[in-house]
Short mmCIF file of C-alpha atoms and ligand atoms in Angstrom, two decimals:
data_model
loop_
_atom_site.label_atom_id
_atom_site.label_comp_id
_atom_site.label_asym_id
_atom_site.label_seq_id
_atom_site.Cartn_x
_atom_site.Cartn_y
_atom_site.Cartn_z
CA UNK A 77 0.00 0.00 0.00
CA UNK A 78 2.88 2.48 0.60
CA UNK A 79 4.77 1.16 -1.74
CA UNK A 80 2.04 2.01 -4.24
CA UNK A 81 1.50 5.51 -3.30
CA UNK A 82 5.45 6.65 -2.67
CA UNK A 83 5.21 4.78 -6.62
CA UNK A 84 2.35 7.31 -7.69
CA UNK A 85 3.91 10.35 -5.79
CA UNK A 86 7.45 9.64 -7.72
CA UNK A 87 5.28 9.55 -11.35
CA UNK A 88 3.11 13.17 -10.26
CA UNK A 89 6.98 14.82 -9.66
CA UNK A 90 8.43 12.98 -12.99
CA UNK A 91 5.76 14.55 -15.35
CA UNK A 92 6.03 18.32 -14.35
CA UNK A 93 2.20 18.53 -14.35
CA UNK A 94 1.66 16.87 -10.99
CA UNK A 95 -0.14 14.04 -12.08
CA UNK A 96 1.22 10.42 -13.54
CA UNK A 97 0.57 10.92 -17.46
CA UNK A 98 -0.93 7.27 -17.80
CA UNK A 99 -4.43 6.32 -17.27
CA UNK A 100 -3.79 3.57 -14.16
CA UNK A 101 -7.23 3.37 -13.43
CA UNK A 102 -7.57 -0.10 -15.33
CA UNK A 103 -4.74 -1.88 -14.54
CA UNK A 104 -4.34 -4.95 -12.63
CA UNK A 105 -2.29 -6.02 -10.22
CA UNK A 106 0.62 -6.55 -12.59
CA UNK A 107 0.17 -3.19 -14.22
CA UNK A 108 -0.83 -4.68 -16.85
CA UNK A 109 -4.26 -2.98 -18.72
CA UNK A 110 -5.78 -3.53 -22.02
CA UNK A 111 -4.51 -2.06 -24.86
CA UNK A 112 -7.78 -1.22 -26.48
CA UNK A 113 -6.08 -0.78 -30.35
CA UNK A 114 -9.34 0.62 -31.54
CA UNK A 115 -9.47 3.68 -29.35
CA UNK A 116 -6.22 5.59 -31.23
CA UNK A 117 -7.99 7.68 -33.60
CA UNK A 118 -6.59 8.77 -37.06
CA UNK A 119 -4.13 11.36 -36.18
CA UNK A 120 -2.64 9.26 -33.74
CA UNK A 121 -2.08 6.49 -36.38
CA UNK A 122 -1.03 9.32 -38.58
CA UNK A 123 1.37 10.58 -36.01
CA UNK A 124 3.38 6.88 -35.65
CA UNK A 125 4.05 7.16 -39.19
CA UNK A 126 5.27 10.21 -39.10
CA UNK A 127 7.69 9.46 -36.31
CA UNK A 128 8.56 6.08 -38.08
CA UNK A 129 9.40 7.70 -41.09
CA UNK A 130 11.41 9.94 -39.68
CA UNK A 131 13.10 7.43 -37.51
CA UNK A 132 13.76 4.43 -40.36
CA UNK A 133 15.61 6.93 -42.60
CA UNK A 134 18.01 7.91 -39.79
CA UNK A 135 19.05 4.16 -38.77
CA UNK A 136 20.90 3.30 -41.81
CA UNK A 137 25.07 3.46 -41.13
CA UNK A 138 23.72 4.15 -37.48
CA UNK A 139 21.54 1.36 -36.06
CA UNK A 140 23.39 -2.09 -35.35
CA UNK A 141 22.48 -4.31 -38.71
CA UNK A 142 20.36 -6.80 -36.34
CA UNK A 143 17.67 -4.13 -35.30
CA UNK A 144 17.09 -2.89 -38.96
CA UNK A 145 16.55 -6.58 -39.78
CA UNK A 146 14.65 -7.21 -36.74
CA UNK A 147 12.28 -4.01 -37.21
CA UNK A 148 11.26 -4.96 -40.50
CA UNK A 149 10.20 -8.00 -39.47
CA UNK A 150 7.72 -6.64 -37.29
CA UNK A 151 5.72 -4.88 -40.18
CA UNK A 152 5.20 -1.65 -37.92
CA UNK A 153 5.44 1.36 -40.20
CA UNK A 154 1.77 1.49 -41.04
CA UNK A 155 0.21 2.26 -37.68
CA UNK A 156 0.53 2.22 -34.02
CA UNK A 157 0.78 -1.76 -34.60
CA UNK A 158 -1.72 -3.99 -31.49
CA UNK A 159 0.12 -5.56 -29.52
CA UNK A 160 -1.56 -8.99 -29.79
CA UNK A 161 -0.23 -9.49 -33.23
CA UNK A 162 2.95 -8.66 -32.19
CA UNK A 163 3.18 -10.95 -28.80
CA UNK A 164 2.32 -14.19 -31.36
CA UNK A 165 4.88 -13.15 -33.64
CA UNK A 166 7.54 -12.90 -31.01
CA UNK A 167 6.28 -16.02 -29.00
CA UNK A 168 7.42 -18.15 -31.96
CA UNK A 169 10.53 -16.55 -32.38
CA UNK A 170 11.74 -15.87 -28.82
CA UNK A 171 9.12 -17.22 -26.26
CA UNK A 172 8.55 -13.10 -25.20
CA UNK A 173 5.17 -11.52 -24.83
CA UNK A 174 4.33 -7.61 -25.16
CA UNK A 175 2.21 -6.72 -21.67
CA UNK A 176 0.21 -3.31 -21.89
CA UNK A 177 0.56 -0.95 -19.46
CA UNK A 178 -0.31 2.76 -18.90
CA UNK A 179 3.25 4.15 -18.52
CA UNK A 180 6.39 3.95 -15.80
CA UNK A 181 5.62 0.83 -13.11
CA UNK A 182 7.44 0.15 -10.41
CA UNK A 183 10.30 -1.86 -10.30
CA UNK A 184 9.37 -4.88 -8.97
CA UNK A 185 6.61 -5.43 -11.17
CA UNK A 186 9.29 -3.98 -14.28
CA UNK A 187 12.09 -7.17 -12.87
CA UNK A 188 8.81 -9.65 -12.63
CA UNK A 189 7.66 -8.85 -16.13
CA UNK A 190 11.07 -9.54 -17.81
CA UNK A 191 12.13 -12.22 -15.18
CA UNK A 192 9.07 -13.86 -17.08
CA UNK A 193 9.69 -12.80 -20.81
CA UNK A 194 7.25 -10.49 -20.81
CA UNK A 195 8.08 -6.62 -22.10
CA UNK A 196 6.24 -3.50 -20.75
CA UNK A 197 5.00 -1.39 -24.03
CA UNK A 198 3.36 1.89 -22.87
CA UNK A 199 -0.04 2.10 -24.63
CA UNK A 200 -0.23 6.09 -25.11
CA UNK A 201 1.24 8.12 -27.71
CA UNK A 202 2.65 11.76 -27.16
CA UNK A 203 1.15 14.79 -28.54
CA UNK A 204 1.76 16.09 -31.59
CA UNK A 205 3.91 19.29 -29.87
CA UNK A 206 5.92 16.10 -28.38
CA UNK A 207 7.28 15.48 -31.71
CA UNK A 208 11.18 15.77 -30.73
CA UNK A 209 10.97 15.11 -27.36
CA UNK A 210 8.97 13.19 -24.68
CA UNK A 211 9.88 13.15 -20.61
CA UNK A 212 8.43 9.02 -20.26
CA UNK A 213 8.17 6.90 -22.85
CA UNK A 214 5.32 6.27 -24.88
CA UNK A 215 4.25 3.80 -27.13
CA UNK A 216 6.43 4.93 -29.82
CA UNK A 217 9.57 4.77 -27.63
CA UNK A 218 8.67 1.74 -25.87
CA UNK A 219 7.61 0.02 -29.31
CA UNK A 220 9.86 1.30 -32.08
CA UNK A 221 12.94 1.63 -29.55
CA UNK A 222 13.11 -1.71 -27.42
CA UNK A 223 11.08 -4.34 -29.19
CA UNK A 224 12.73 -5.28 -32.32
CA UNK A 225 15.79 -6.78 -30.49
CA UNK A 226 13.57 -8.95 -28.98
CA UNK A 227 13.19 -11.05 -31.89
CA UNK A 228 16.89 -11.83 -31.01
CA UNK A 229 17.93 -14.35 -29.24
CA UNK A 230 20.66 -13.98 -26.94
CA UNK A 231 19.59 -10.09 -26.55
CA UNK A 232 16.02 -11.46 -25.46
CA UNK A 233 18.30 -14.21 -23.14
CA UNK A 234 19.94 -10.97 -21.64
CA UNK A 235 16.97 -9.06 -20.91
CA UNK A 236 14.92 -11.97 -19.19
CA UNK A 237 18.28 -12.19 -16.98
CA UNK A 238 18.01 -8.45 -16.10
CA UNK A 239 14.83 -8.93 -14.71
CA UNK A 240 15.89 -11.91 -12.54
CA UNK A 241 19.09 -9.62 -11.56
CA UNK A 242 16.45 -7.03 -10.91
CA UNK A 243 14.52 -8.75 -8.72
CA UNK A 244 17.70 -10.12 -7.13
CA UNK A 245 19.35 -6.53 -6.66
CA UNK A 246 16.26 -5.34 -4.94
CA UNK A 247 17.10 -7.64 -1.92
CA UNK A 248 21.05 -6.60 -1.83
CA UNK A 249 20.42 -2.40 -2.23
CA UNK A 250 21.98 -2.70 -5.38
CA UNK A 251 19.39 -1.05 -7.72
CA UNK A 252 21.14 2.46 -8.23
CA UNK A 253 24.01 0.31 -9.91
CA UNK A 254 21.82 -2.06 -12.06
CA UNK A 255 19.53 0.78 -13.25
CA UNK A 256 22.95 2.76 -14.52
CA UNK A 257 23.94 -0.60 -16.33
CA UNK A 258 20.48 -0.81 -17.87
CA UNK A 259 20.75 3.01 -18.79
CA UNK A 260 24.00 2.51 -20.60
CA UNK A 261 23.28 -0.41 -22.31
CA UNK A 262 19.71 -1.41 -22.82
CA UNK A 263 19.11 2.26 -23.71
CA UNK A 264 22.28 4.23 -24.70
CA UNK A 265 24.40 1.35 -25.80
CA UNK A 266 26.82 1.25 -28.60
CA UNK A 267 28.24 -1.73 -30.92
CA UNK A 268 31.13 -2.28 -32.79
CA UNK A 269 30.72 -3.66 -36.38
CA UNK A 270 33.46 -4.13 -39.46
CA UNK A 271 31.66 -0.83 -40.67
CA UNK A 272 32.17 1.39 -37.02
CA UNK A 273 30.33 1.89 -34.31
CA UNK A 274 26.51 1.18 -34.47
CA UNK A 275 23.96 2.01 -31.69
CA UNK A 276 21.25 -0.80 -30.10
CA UNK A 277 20.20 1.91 -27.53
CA UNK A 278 16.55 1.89 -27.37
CA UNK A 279 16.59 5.48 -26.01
CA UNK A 280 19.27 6.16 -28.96
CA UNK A 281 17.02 4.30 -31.50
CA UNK A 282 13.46 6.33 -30.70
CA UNK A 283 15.47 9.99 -30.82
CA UNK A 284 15.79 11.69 -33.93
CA UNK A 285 18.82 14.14 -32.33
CA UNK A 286 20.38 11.54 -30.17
CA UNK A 287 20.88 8.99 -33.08
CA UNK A 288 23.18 11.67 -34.89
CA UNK A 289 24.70 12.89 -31.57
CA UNK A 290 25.85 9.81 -30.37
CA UNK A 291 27.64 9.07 -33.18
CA UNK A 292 28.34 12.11 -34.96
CA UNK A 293 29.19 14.38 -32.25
CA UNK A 294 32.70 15.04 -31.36
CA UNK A 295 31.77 15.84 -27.55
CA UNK A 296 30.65 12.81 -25.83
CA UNK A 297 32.80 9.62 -24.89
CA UNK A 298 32.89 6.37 -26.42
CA UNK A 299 34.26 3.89 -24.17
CA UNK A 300 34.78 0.11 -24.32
CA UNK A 301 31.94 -1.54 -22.17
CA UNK A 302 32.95 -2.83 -18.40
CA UNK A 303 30.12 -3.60 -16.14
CA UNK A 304 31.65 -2.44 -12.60
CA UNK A 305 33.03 1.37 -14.22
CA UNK A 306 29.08 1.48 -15.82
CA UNK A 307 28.02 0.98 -12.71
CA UNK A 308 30.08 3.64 -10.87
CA UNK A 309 28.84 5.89 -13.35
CA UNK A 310 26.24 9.20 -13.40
CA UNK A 311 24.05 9.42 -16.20
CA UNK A 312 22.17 12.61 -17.71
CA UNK A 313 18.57 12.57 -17.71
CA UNK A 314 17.78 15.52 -19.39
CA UNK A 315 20.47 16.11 -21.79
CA UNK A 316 21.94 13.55 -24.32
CA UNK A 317 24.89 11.49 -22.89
CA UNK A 318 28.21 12.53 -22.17
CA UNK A 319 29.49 9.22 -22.23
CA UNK A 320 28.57 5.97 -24.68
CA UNK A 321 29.54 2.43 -23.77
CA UNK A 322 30.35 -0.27 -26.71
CA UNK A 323 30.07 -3.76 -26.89
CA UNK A 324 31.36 -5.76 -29.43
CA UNK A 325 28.23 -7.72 -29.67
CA UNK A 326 25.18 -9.48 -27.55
CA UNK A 327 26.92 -12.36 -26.59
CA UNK A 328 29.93 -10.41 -24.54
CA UNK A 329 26.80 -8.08 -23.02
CA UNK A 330 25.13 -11.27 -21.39
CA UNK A 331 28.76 -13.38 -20.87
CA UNK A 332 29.95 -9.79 -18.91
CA UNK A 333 26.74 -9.61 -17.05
CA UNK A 334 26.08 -13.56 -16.22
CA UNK A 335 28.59 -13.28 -12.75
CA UNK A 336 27.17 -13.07 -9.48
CA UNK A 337 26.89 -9.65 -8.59
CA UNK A 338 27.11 -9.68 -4.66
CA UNK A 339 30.14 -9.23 -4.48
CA UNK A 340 30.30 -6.37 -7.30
CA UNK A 341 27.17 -4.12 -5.54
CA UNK A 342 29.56 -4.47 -1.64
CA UNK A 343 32.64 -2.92 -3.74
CA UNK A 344 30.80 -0.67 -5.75
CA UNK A 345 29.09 0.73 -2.05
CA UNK A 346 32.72 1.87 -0.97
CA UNK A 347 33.71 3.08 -4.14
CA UNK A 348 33.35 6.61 -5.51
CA UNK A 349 30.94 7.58 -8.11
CA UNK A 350 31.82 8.81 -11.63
CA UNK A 351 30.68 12.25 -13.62
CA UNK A 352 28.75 11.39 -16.42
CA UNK A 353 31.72 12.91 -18.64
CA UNK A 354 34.58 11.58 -16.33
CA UNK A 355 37.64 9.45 -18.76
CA UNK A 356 39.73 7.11 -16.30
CA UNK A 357 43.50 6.71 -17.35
CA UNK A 358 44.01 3.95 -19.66
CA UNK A 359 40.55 4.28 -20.90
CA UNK A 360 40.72 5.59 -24.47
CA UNK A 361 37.60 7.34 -27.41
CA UNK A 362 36.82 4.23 -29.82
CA UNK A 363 36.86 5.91 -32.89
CA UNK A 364 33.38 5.88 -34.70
CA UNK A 365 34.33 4.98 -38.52
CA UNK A 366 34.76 1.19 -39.17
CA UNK A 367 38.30 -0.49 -40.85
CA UNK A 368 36.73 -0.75 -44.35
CA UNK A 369 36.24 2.95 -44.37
CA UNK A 370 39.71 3.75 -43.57
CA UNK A 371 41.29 1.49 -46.05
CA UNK A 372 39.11 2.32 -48.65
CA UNK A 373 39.52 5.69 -47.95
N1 LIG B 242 24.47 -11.52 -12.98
C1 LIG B 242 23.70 -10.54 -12.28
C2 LIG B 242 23.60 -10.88 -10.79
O1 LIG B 242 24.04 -11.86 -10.33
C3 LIG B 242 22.30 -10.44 -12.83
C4 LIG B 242 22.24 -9.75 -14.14
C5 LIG B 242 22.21 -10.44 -15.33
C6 LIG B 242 22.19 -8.38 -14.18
C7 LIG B 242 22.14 -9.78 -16.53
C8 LIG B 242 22.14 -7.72 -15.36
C9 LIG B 242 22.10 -8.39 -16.56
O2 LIG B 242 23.05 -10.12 -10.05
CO1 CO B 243 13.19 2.62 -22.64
#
């Protein structure tokens, strides 16, 4: 019961308007509400596109290969796409689920949900004067930016183990670290490919500036991943990133995150915490352009 309204009080200050954007009146216990496909009107359909559009022709040379495949696949560009469809089409590929629900939850119920391969969509869509920029994520963030890597296996391996480290981080006062890990990967994360550096950030993916930024920009920091300095380290919340983290690929994100973390989240409570911008010695920028383009250059 308190846990619930400290959870409600947290959305009202998040959304600047005093009140949690969603519509929580419906849910159940899980969070979970219906997502009621025939209530967005025209415009709203007409909206997704717009943002899709916009979106697909910015992820070529800057989206990993794997979510421009795995997008496609979902045949999403038309409207805001019902989830239903989408949760079958996924089942057979990757045993997840979509599960509605009417913006942020609270953690626990977040962990449970991907502990059990099922992913959180938001089911409302920002306004039209929301265009650029949203404060939470909406349907079109939660949709276009997280689900496609689903469809992948060892990705949708890693995020069902999240949620169990989640739930499991709750219980050890660990959840400031895990949340920066998830923030620098799961959202802001960069990839190496033979081409350069490709994002698989669903926060990077969904943002028409920070797509460009994060690999354009000469300002921010693109560092080699490491789970313990990730989780030493700040993140911006209302600004693009200062720093990007790179994997080489999926399979050294869940080998570098499959150790017992116990031990990690008792260091990490002794250690200092890192600026958002801070460059440790030895740590060095990856550089952005791929080898092809340098010898062909
Ligand atoms: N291995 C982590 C632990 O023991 C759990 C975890 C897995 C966290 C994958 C993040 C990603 O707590
Ligand atoms: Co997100």
């Amino acid at each position: 019961m308190t846990d619930t309204t400290e959870f409600f009080d947290s959305l009202a200050e998040k959304s600047g308007s005093g009140l949690p954007r969603g519509d929580y009146s419906m849910a159940d216990a899980d969070y979970i509400v219906p997502q009621n496909h025939g209530r967005y009107t025209p415009a709203q359909h007409a909206l997704w596109r717009r943002l899709y559009q916009r979106q697909e022709k910015l992820l070529a040379g800057r989206a990993c290969d794997r979510f421009i495949e795995c997008l496609s696949l979902l045949q999403a560009s038309g409207e805001i796409p019902c989830f239903d469809r989408v949760s079958d089409m996924l089942f057979r590929a990757t045993g997840w689920r979509l599960a509605a629900v009417p913006g942020l939850i609270p953690d626990r119920n977040f962990f449970e949900h991907l502990a059990a391969r099922r992913f959180p969509v938001t089911v409302w869509l920002r306004e039209p004067d929301e265009f650029d920029y949203i404060v939470e994520p909406d349907v079109f963030h939660d949709f276009f930016g997280h689900v496609p890597l689903l469809l992948d296996p060892v990705f949708a391996d890693h995020l069902q183990e999240y949620g169990k480290g989640g739930l499991k981080a709750l219980s050890l006062d660990g959840l400031t670290y895990l949340a920066r890990l998830y923030w620098y990967t799961i959202e802001f994360g960069l990839m190496k490919s033979r081409e350069g550096l490709r994002a698989y950030g669903a926060g990077i993916l969904s943002s028409g500036g920070e797509i460009r930024h994060c690999l354009e920009s000469e300002e921010p920091h693109r560092i080699r991943f490491n789970p313990e300095r990730v989780m030493r380290t700040l993140y911006k919340i209302d600004s693009y990133q200062r720093t990007y983290f790179v994997i080489d690929d999926f399979q050294q994100l869940f080998n570098d995150t499959a150790p017992d973390f116990t031990p990690l989240y008792e260091q990490l409570k002794t250690q200092l915490t890192l600026d958002a911008g801070s460059v440790l010695p030895g740590e060095t920028d990856l550089s952005v352009a791929g080898k092809s383009q340098h010898a062909v250059g």
